Each structure stands twice: as structure tokens, then as C-alpha cells.
Amino acid sequence: MMTQTWEQMRIVLNDRTLLGISLGSWAVFLGLLVGLALLFRILMAVAKVRSRRLADRSELPLHDYLCQILDHTWPISIVALAAYLAQTLVDFRGSIDPTAVAVGDTIRALSLIVLFLQAGRWGMGLIDEGLTHGFRFANFSESAARTAHGVVRFFALAGLWGIILILILGSFGVEITPLLAGLGVGGIAVAFALQQILGDIFCSVAIVLDKPFEVGDFIITGDHMGVVEFIGVKTTRVRSLGGEQIVFPNSDLIGSRVRNYKRMAERRVTFGFGVRYDTPADILQRIPEEVRETIESLDQVRFDRAHFAKFGDSSLDFEVVYYVLSPDYNQYMDLQQSINLSLMRRMESLGVEFAFPSRSLYVEQSAGRSQVSGFTGTSS
């Protein structure tokens, strides 16, 4: 009785069709689909746990790459792989019914598209992991790695998805060779039309490789200055001291002189001051030593020289050079302020007055008439 029931059911499933395919074939297809999907899901869960343990215990990057592949796997991709294998085993395309062939082709095409997109997602994860390990191996600083990551990732992803697109077209029977030839000819025309944009793109590669500046550096180029916030494929964005964002084409920065103050190891400072012309010579001789003592009493500075440099129009001028052992601008200004205040106190103790622009008039009596002559100098 049971045997007759199964036989009748088999006959019914084989005789009745849906979209040109017997219900029996559909049942086998769905059974394979569910079974394979569950099997792949279980295998992936086990592999994810084991690979994570291996990655935590080992320093080899291979386990990290495997974790990236498993973490970037879509659940729909497991279903697509199961559907592709199931339709191959059932062989919908072997039917003489055109509808059945179309259904088989559709299942195969949709499965391949999902699988190719999954391959692209795996590639993205491997690229990110590879860049992280590569920059670490090359001893890139954190700011340099951020600078290079965006540009290198853009070109890597462009190449990856270009290959994925070619594979998808090839799987659908599209002739790739004429397409590539057409793209080559068209690419030349596009290159001429977009040469400025392409120039900026290649300049971004030069910035990444040569590293004249990085994200976080304070730079000056031309009349503009600020902190580098972002280095993109086409432009670099700088936050100015006034708060606004300045956007530079990469080609402009490569073609101009850039002063990078973040790379400064120490700051050379030159300043001067003038005293009155009526200052005695022995006091003038003591002033450079007073300046030396003032600067050497401070931390984070290195004294270089102090000299009575020249006779100015209205003052006796001194020139001082010292080094701040830090690139920080605020620290430099604090030190310069301390030096200025200390020099004022020392000059007061010596009885020396700082000069300011003035003009003295001398009136002479000559042959019964008055003659006025001028002298530019310190008033007395």
C-alpha cells in the first residue's frame, strides 16, 4: 500500500510541470538547495570559529586574511552557491522545453552575478587587510598610513571591480576582446578630455609615494597656510588658521613649493632691538652678554649669538639668534615673550633705554643769521 502511494506520488510529480519543469525536478532542486545551503552554513560557522582562534594565537597574516573572507561572506552568497550547484545537478537546461531552459539559465545567471559580487566583496576585505599589514610592515606612521590608504585603496578597488565586470560579461558570452579594444581607443579620447583630472589623480599617487606632507601636517604654500585634513584622489583639503577649509588640486601642490612645519625638528629665531645713541660704549659691550645669560637661563632653547650689528638711522642695533628645540609655535611665542620681558628688566638695571624713531634739530648762528640743520637720531 505504501509502495503504491509513493509510486502514485512520483507519477504525479513527474507528470505535472511548473514553468516547463516537472514538480519532481523542482522537489529535487529545492531539496539540494536547502541541504547544500545548510551544509555550507555549518561549515562556514565552524571555519569562522577555528580561524578566529588561530588568528588570536598566531602572528601570521594568513589567518587574518581567512577571517576577512569569512566575515565578508553574505548569507545570500551561500544560497547562490547552493542554487548554482543544485541547478547543475538537476540540469534544467537539458530539457527540450524552452521555458525550462530559460529558467535554468536565469537561475545560473543570478547565481553567478551574486557569486561574482561576493568575490568582489572578498577582494575588498583582502585589500583593506593587505594595506593594513603592508603599511605596518613598511613602518608607516599613523598619519602616513591614513594618507596612503585612501589613494591606494581607490586604485586597487578600481582594478578589482574592473576585473569583476569583465568576468561577469564573459560568463554571459560577451566577447571581451573587441570590448577591450574599444575601451582602449575610447580611453585615449577620454584621457585627452580629462587630462587635468587624470593629472590630479596621478599627483595623488606622487603625494602618497613621496610623502611631502601627511594628514595633520601644518603647511604653507603660496599665500595659504593650514593643517592638512584630507588627501584625496583629486584634491587635498587644508583647514586654515581662520577656520575655513581650503581645497587644493593635487597638481597645484605637486607643482608648487610647500613648507612643512610639522617636519621641523627645531626653530631658528632671529630678532633684533635698538638702544639710544647716547648709550656708553662699555654698556654696549655688556649687552650681548646680558642677552646670552637671558636666553641660556630658559629651557628648550639653544643660544647661538648676539652682536652689536650696526648703526641704525635712529638707534644702535643688536641682532640675536637662538634655537627653540621644538617645532611648536605656541612654545616659541612663550619663550620669545619671556626673553623680551627679561631683556627689558636687564636693560632697566643697566640704565639703558630702548630707542625709537626721532629727529633732533640744531640751531646755529652764522654771520648774523640763523641756520637750522637736522639730524636723525635719538632725542636727547
CSV table of C-alpha atoms in Angstrom, one decimal:
chain,number,residue,atom,x,y,z
A,1,MET,CA,0.0,0.0,0.0
A,2,MET,CA,2.8,2.4,1.0
A,3,THR,CA,4.7,1.5,-2.2
A,4,GLN,CA,1.7,2.2,-4.4
A,5,THR,CA,1.2,5.6,-2.7
A,6,TRP,CA,4.9,6.6,-3.3
A,7,GLU,CA,4.6,5.4,-6.9
A,8,GLN,CA,1.4,7.4,-7.5
A,9,MET,CA,3.1,10.5,-6.0
A,10,ARG,CA,6.1,10.0,-8.2
A,11,ILE,CA,3.9,9.8,-11.3
A,12,VAL,CA,2.0,12.9,-10.3
A,13,LEU,CA,5.3,14.9,-9.7
A,14,ASN,CA,6.7,13.8,-13.0
A,15,ASP,CA,3.6,14.4,-15.0
A,16,ARG,CA,2.8,17.9,-13.7
A,17,THR,CA,5.1,20.8,-14.6
A,18,LEU,CA,5.8,24.3,-13.4
A,19,LEU,CA,7.5,26.7,-15.9
A,20,GLY,CA,8.2,23.7,-18.1
A,21,ILE,CA,9.9,21.7,-15.4
A,22,SER,CA,8.4,18.7,-13.6
A,23,LEU,CA,7.4,19.1,-10.0
A,24,GLY,CA,9.7,16.2,-9.2
A,25,SER,CA,12.7,18.1,-10.6
A,26,TRP,CA,11.6,21.1,-8.6
A,27,ALA,CA,11.5,19.0,-5.5
A,28,VAL,CA,15.0,17.6,-6.1
A,29,PHE,CA,16.3,21.1,-6.8
A,30,LEU,CA,14.8,22.6,-3.7
A,31,GLY,CA,16.0,19.7,-1.6
A,32,LEU,CA,19.5,20.1,-2.9
A,33,LEU,CA,19.3,23.8,-2.4
A,34,VAL,CA,18.3,23.6,1.2
A,35,GLY,CA,20.7,20.8,2.0
A,36,LEU,CA,23.7,22.4,0.4
A,37,ALA,CA,22.9,25.8,1.9
A,38,LEU,CA,22.7,24.3,5.4
A,39,LEU,CA,25.9,22.3,4.9
A,40,PHE,CA,27.8,25.4,3.7
A,41,ARG,CA,26.4,27.5,6.5
A,42,ILE,CA,27.5,24.9,9.1
A,43,LEU,CA,31.0,24.6,7.5
A,44,MET,CA,31.4,28.4,7.4
A,45,ALA,CA,30.4,28.8,11.1
A,46,VAL,CA,32.9,26.1,12.1
A,47,ALA,CA,35.6,27.6,9.9
A,48,LYS,CA,34.9,31.1,11.4
A,49,VAL,CA,35.4,29.9,15.0
A,50,ARG,CA,38.6,28.0,14.2
A,51,SER,CA,40.1,30.7,12.1
A,52,ARG,CA,39.4,33.3,14.8
A,53,ARG,CA,41.2,31.2,17.4
A,54,LEU,CA,44.1,30.7,15.1
A,55,ALA,CA,44.3,34.4,14.3
A,56,ASP,CA,44.4,35.2,18.0
A,57,ARG,CA,47.2,32.7,18.7
A,58,SER,CA,49.3,33.2,15.6
A,59,GLU,CA,51.0,36.3,14.2
A,60,LEU,CA,50.8,35.0,10.6
A,61,PRO,CA,48.7,37.3,8.4
A,62,LEU,CA,47.2,34.3,6.6
A,63,HIS,CA,44.7,33.7,9.4
A,64,ASP,CA,43.7,37.4,9.3
A,65,TYR,CA,43.0,37.1,5.6
A,66,LEU,CA,40.9,34.0,6.2
A,67,CYS,CA,38.9,35.8,8.8
A,68,GLN,CA,38.3,38.7,6.4
A,69,ILE,CA,37.0,36.3,3.8
A,70,LEU,CA,34.6,34.6,6.3
A,71,ASP,CA,33.5,37.9,7.8
A,72,HIS,CA,32.7,39.4,4.4
A,73,THR,CA,30.6,36.5,3.2
A,74,TRP,CA,27.0,37.3,2.6
A,75,PRO,CA,24.3,34.8,3.6
A,76,ILE,CA,22.7,35.2,0.1
A,77,SER,CA,26.0,34.1,-1.4
A,78,ILE,CA,25.7,30.8,0.3
A,79,VAL,CA,22.2,30.4,-1.1
A,80,ALA,CA,23.5,31.4,-4.6
A,81,LEU,CA,26.3,28.9,-4.5
A,82,ALA,CA,23.9,26.2,-3.4
A,83,ALA,CA,21.4,27.2,-6.2
A,84,TYR,CA,24.2,27.1,-8.8
A,85,LEU,CA,25.3,23.6,-7.8
A,86,ALA,CA,21.7,22.4,-7.5
A,87,GLN,CA,20.7,23.5,-10.9
A,88,THR,CA,23.8,22.0,-12.4
A,89,LEU,CA,22.9,18.6,-10.8
A,90,VAL,CA,19.3,18.8,-11.8
A,91,ASP,CA,20.2,20.1,-15.3
A,92,PHE,CA,17.2,22.3,-16.1
A,93,ARG,CA,19.0,23.3,-19.3
A,94,GLY,CA,18.9,19.7,-20.5
A,95,SER,CA,15.2,19.8,-21.1
A,96,ILE,CA,13.7,20.2,-24.5
A,97,ASP,CA,11.2,22.8,-23.2
A,98,PRO,CA,12.5,26.3,-23.9
A,99,THR,CA,10.8,27.6,-20.8
A,100,ALA,CA,12.7,25.1,-18.7
A,101,VAL,CA,15.9,26.1,-20.4
A,102,ALA,CA,15.2,29.8,-19.7
A,103,VAL,CA,14.5,29.0,-16.0
A,104,GLY,CA,17.8,27.1,-15.8
A,105,ASP,CA,19.7,30.0,-17.5
A,106,THR,CA,18.1,32.5,-15.2
A,107,ILE,CA,19.0,30.6,-12.0
A,108,ARG,CA,22.5,30.2,-13.3
A,109,ALA,CA,22.8,33.9,-14.3
A,110,LEU,CA,21.5,35.2,-11.0
A,111,SER,CA,23.7,32.8,-9.0
A,112,LEU,CA,26.8,33.8,-11.0
A,113,ILE,CA,26.1,37.6,-10.5
A,114,VAL,CA,25.8,37.1,-6.7
A,115,LEU,CA,28.9,35.0,-6.6
A,116,PHE,CA,30.9,37.5,-8.6
A,117,LEU,CA,29.7,40.3,-6.4
A,118,GLN,CA,30.7,38.2,-3.4
A,119,ALA,CA,34.2,37.7,-4.9
A,120,GLY,CA,34.4,41.5,-5.2
A,121,ARG,CA,33.4,41.9,-1.5
A,122,TRP,CA,36.0,39.3,-0.6
A,123,GLY,CA,38.6,41.3,-2.6
A,124,MET,CA,37.7,44.5,-0.8
A,125,GLY,CA,38.2,42.8,2.6
A,126,LEU,CA,41.6,41.4,1.4
A,127,ILE,CA,42.7,44.7,0.0
A,128,ASP,CA,41.9,46.5,3.3
A,129,GLU,CA,43.7,43.8,5.4
A,130,GLY,CA,46.6,43.8,2.9
A,131,LEU,CA,47.0,47.6,3.1
A,132,THR,CA,46.9,47.4,6.9
A,133,HIS,CA,49.7,44.8,7.1
A,134,GLY,CA,51.6,46.4,4.3
A,135,PHE,CA,51.8,49.8,5.9
A,136,ARG,CA,52.7,48.3,9.2
A,137,PHE,CA,55.5,46.2,7.6
A,138,ALA,CA,56.8,49.4,5.8
A,139,ASN,CA,56.8,51.2,9.2
A,140,PHE,CA,54.4,53.9,8.0
A,141,SER,CA,53.3,56.3,10.7
A,142,GLU,CA,49.6,56.5,11.5
A,143,SER,CA,49.2,59.8,9.6
A,144,ALA,CA,51.2,58.5,6.6
A,145,ALA,CA,49.1,55.3,6.6
A,146,ARG,CA,45.9,57.3,6.6
A,147,THR,CA,47.2,59.4,3.8
A,148,ALA,CA,48.2,56.5,1.6
A,149,HIS,CA,45.3,54.2,2.4
A,150,GLY,CA,42.6,56.2,0.6
A,151,VAL,CA,44.5,56.7,-2.6
A,152,VAL,CA,45.9,53.2,-2.9
A,153,ARG,CA,42.6,51.7,-2.0
A,154,PHE,CA,40.9,53.7,-4.7
A,155,PHE,CA,43.1,52.3,-7.5
A,156,ALA,CA,43.0,48.8,-6.0
A,157,LEU,CA,39.2,48.8,-5.9
A,158,ALA,CA,39.0,50.3,-9.4
A,159,GLY,CA,41.2,47.4,-10.7
A,160,LEU,CA,39.2,44.8,-8.7
A,161,TRP,CA,35.8,45.8,-9.9
A,162,GLY,CA,37.0,46.2,-13.4
A,163,ILE,CA,38.1,42.6,-13.4
A,164,ILE,CA,34.8,41.5,-11.8
A,165,LEU,CA,32.9,43.3,-14.5
A,166,ILE,CA,34.9,41.6,-17.3
A,167,LEU,CA,34.3,38.2,-15.6
A,168,ILE,CA,30.6,38.8,-15.4
A,169,LEU,CA,30.4,39.9,-19.1
A,170,GLY,CA,32.5,36.9,-20.1
A,171,SER,CA,30.2,34.5,-18.2
A,172,PHE,CA,27.3,35.7,-20.2
A,173,GLY,CA,29.0,35.1,-23.5
A,174,VAL,CA,30.0,38.7,-24.3
A,175,GLU,CA,33.2,38.9,-26.5
A,176,ILE,CA,35.8,40.6,-24.3
A,177,THR,CA,38.5,41.2,-26.9
A,178,PRO,CA,36.5,43.7,-29.0
A,179,LEU,CA,35.2,45.4,-25.9
A,180,LEU,CA,38.8,45.9,-24.5
A,181,ALA,CA,39.9,47.2,-27.9
A,182,GLY,CA,37.0,49.7,-27.9
A,183,LEU,CA,37.8,50.7,-24.4
A,184,GLY,CA,41.4,51.3,-25.3
A,185,VAL,CA,40.5,53.6,-28.2
A,186,GLY,CA,37.9,55.4,-26.1
A,187,GLY,CA,40.2,55.6,-23.2
A,188,ILE,CA,42.7,57.7,-25.3
A,189,ALA,CA,40.0,60.1,-26.2
A,190,VAL,CA,38.8,60.3,-22.6
A,191,ALA,CA,42.4,60.8,-21.4
A,192,PHE,CA,42.7,63.9,-23.6
A,193,ALA,CA,39.4,65.3,-22.5
A,194,LEU,CA,40.1,64.7,-18.8
A,195,GLN,CA,43.8,65.3,-18.7
A,196,GLN,CA,43.5,67.8,-15.8
A,197,ILE,CA,41.5,65.4,-13.7
A,198,LEU,CA,43.8,62.5,-14.5
A,199,GLY,CA,46.8,64.7,-13.7
A,200,ASP,CA,45.4,65.3,-10.2
A,201,ILE,CA,44.8,61.6,-9.8
A,202,PHE,CA,48.4,60.7,-10.7
A,203,CYS,CA,49.6,63.5,-8.5
A,204,SER,CA,47.8,61.9,-5.6
A,205,VAL,CA,49.9,58.8,-6.2
A,206,ALA,CA,53.1,61.0,-6.1
A,207,ILE,CA,52.0,62.5,-2.8
A,208,VAL,CA,51.4,59.1,-1.3
A,209,LEU,CA,54.8,57.7,-2.5
A,210,ASP,CA,57.0,60.8,-2.0
A,211,LYS,CA,55.1,62.0,1.2
A,212,PRO,CA,55.9,65.7,1.1
A,213,PHE,CA,53.2,66.1,3.7
A,214,GLU,CA,50.7,63.9,5.6
A,215,VAL,CA,47.4,64.4,7.3
A,216,GLY,CA,47.9,66.5,10.3
A,217,ASP,CA,50.9,68.4,9.0
A,218,PHE,CA,50.9,72.3,9.1
A,219,ILE,CA,51.9,73.5,5.6
A,220,ILE,CA,52.4,76.8,3.8
A,221,THR,CA,52.0,77.1,0.1
A,222,GLY,CA,51.9,80.4,-1.6
A,223,ASP,CA,49.7,82.8,0.4
A,224,HIS,CA,47.8,79.9,2.1
A,225,MET,CA,48.6,78.0,5.2
A,226,GLY,CA,46.8,75.5,7.5
A,227,VAL,CA,46.6,71.9,8.7
A,228,VAL,CA,46.1,69.1,6.2
A,229,GLU,CA,42.8,67.4,6.9
A,230,PHE,CA,42.4,65.1,3.9
A,231,ILE,CA,44.3,63.9,0.9
A,232,GLY,CA,42.0,62.6,-1.8
A,233,VAL,CA,42.3,61.2,-5.2
A,234,LYS,CA,41.9,64.6,-6.9
A,235,THR,CA,42.1,67.2,-4.1
A,236,THR,CA,43.8,67.9,-0.8
A,237,ARG,CA,41.8,69.8,1.9
A,238,VAL,CA,43.5,72.1,4.3
A,239,ARG,CA,42.0,73.8,7.4
A,240,SER,CA,43.3,77.4,7.5
A,241,LEU,CA,44.1,79.3,10.7
A,242,GLY,CA,40.9,81.4,10.1
A,243,GLY,CA,38.8,78.2,10.3
A,244,GLU,CA,37.7,77.9,6.6
A,245,GLN,CA,38.6,74.9,4.5
A,246,ILE,CA,40.9,75.4,1.5
A,247,VAL,CA,40.7,72.9,-1.3
A,248,PHE,CA,43.8,72.4,-3.5
A,249,PRO,CA,44.0,70.4,-6.7
A,250,ASN,CA,46.8,67.9,-6.1
A,251,SER,CA,48.6,69.0,-9.2
A,252,ASP,CA,48.9,72.6,-7.7
A,253,LEU,CA,50.6,71.2,-4.6
A,254,ILE,CA,53.0,69.0,-6.5
A,255,GLY,CA,53.9,71.9,-8.8
A,256,SER,CA,54.5,74.4,-6.0
A,257,ARG,CA,56.8,74.9,-3.1
A,258,VAL,CA,55.4,73.5,0.1
A,259,ARG,CA,56.8,74.5,3.5
A,260,ASN,CA,56.0,71.7,6.0
A,261,TYR,CA,56.4,72.9,9.6
A,262,LYS,CA,55.4,69.6,11.1
A,263,ARG,CA,58.7,68.2,9.9
A,264,MET,CA,60.7,71.0,11.6
A,265,ALA,CA,63.0,69.5,14.3
A,266,GLU,CA,63.9,72.9,15.8
A,267,ARG,CA,63.0,76.5,15.1
A,268,ARG,CA,65.7,79.1,14.3
A,269,VAL,CA,64.7,82.5,15.7
A,270,THR,CA,66.3,85.8,14.7
A,271,PHE,CA,65.2,89.1,16.3
A,272,GLY,CA,66.7,92.5,16.9
A,273,PHE,CA,66.4,95.6,19.1
A,274,GLY,CA,67.9,99.0,19.3
A,275,VAL,CA,69.2,101.3,22.1
A,276,ARG,CA,69.7,105.0,22.2
A,277,TYR,CA,72.8,106.6,20.6
A,278,ASP,CA,73.9,108.1,23.9
A,279,THR,CA,74.4,104.7,25.4
A,280,PRO,CA,78.1,104.4,26.7
A,281,ALA,CA,80.4,102.1,24.8
A,282,ASP,CA,81.2,100.0,27.9
A,283,ILE,CA,77.5,99.4,28.4
A,284,LEU,CA,77.1,98.4,24.7
A,285,GLN,CA,79.8,95.8,25.2
A,286,ARG,CA,77.9,94.3,28.1
A,287,ILE,CA,74.6,94.0,26.3
A,288,PRO,CA,75.4,90.8,24.3
A,289,GLU,CA,76.5,89.0,27.5
A,290,GLU,CA,73.2,90.0,29.1
A,291,VAL,CA,71.3,88.6,26.2
A,292,ARG,CA,73.3,85.4,26.4
A,293,GLU,CA,72.5,84.9,30.1
A,294,THR,CA,68.8,85.7,29.5
A,295,ILE,CA,68.4,83.0,26.8
A,296,GLU,CA,70.6,80.4,28.4
A,297,SER,CA,68.5,80.6,31.6
A,298,LEU,CA,65.5,79.2,29.7
A,299,ASP,CA,64.7,75.6,29.0
A,300,GLN,CA,64.2,74.2,25.5
A,301,VAL,CA,66.4,76.8,23.8
A,302,ARG,CA,69.9,76.9,22.5
A,303,PHE,CA,71.8,80.2,22.3
A,304,ASP,CA,73.6,80.9,19.0
A,305,ARG,CA,74.9,84.5,19.0
A,306,ALA,CA,74.2,88.2,20.0
A,307,HIS,CA,76.1,91.1,18.4
A,308,PHE,CA,76.1,94.9,18.1
A,309,ALA,CA,75.2,94.7,14.4
A,310,LYS,CA,75.0,98.2,13.0
A,311,PHE,CA,74.4,101.9,13.4
A,312,GLY,CA,70.8,102.4,12.5
A,313,ASP,CA,69.0,105.6,11.5
A,314,SER,CA,67.8,106.3,15.0
A,315,SER,CA,69.3,103.5,17.1
A,316,LEU,CA,72.3,101.3,17.8
A,317,ASP,CA,71.0,97.9,16.6
A,318,PHE,CA,71.7,94.5,18.1
A,319,GLU,CA,70.9,91.2,16.4
A,320,VAL,CA,70.2,87.9,18.3
A,321,VAL,CA,69.9,84.4,17.1
A,322,TYR,CA,68.8,81.4,19.1
A,323,TYR,CA,67.1,78.0,18.5
A,324,VAL,CA,63.9,76.7,20.0
A,325,LEU,CA,64.3,72.9,20.5
A,326,SER,CA,60.7,72.2,19.5
A,327,PRO,CA,58.6,72.9,16.4
A,328,ASP,CA,55.6,74.0,18.5
A,329,TYR,CA,54.7,77.6,17.6
A,330,ASN,CA,53.0,78.4,20.9
A,331,GLN,CA,56.1,77.3,22.8
A,332,TYR,CA,58.2,79.5,20.6
A,333,MET,CA,56.0,82.6,21.3
A,334,ASP,CA,56.0,81.9,25.1
A,335,LEU,CA,59.8,81.7,25.1
A,336,GLN,CA,60.1,84.9,23.0
A,337,GLN,CA,57.8,86.7,25.4
A,338,SER,CA,59.9,85.6,28.3
A,339,ILE,CA,63.1,86.8,26.6
A,340,ASN,CA,61.6,90.2,25.8
A,341,LEU,CA,60.4,90.8,29.4
A,342,SER,CA,63.7,89.6,30.8
A,343,LEU,CA,65.7,91.9,28.5
A,344,MET,CA,63.5,94.9,29.5
A,345,ARG,CA,64.3,94.3,33.1
A,346,ARG,CA,68.0,93.8,32.5
A,347,MET,CA,68.2,97.0,30.3
A,348,GLU,CA,66.5,98.9,33.1
A,349,SER,CA,69.0,97.7,35.6
A,350,LEU,CA,71.8,98.8,33.3
A,351,GLY,CA,70.2,102.2,32.8
A,352,VAL,CA,69.8,101.5,29.0
A,353,GLU,CA,66.8,102.9,27.2
A,354,PHE,CA,65.4,101.4,24.0
A,355,ALA,CA,65.5,103.7,21.0
A,356,PHE,CA,62.5,104.8,19.0
A,357,PRO,CA,62.5,106.9,15.7
A,358,SER,CA,63.1,110.6,16.4
A,359,ARG,CA,64.7,113.7,14.9
A,360,SER,CA,66.9,116.3,16.6
A,361,LEU,CA,67.1,119.9,15.4
A,362,TYR,CA,70.2,122.0,15.9
A,363,VAL,CA,70.1,125.8,15.5
A,364,GLU,CA,73.4,127.5,14.7
A,365,GLN,CA,74.3,131.3,14.5
A,366,SER,CA,76.4,132.0,11.4
A,367,ALA,CA,77.3,135.6,10.1
A,368,GLY,CA,74.3,137.2,11.8
A,369,ARG,CA,71.7,134.7,10.6
A,370,SER,CA,70.3,131.5,12.0
A,371,GLN,CA,70.9,128.2,10.3
A,372,VAL,CA,68.8,125.1,11.1
A,373,SER,CA,70.2,121.6,10.5
A,374,GLY,CA,68.6,118.3,11.1
A,375,PHE,CA,69.9,115.1,12.4
A,376,THR,CA,68.0,111.9,12.6
A,377,GLY,CA,68.7,110.0,15.8
A,378,THR,CA,67.6,109.5,19.3
A,379,SER,CA,66.2,112.6,21.1
A,380,SER,CA,68.3,113.8,24.0
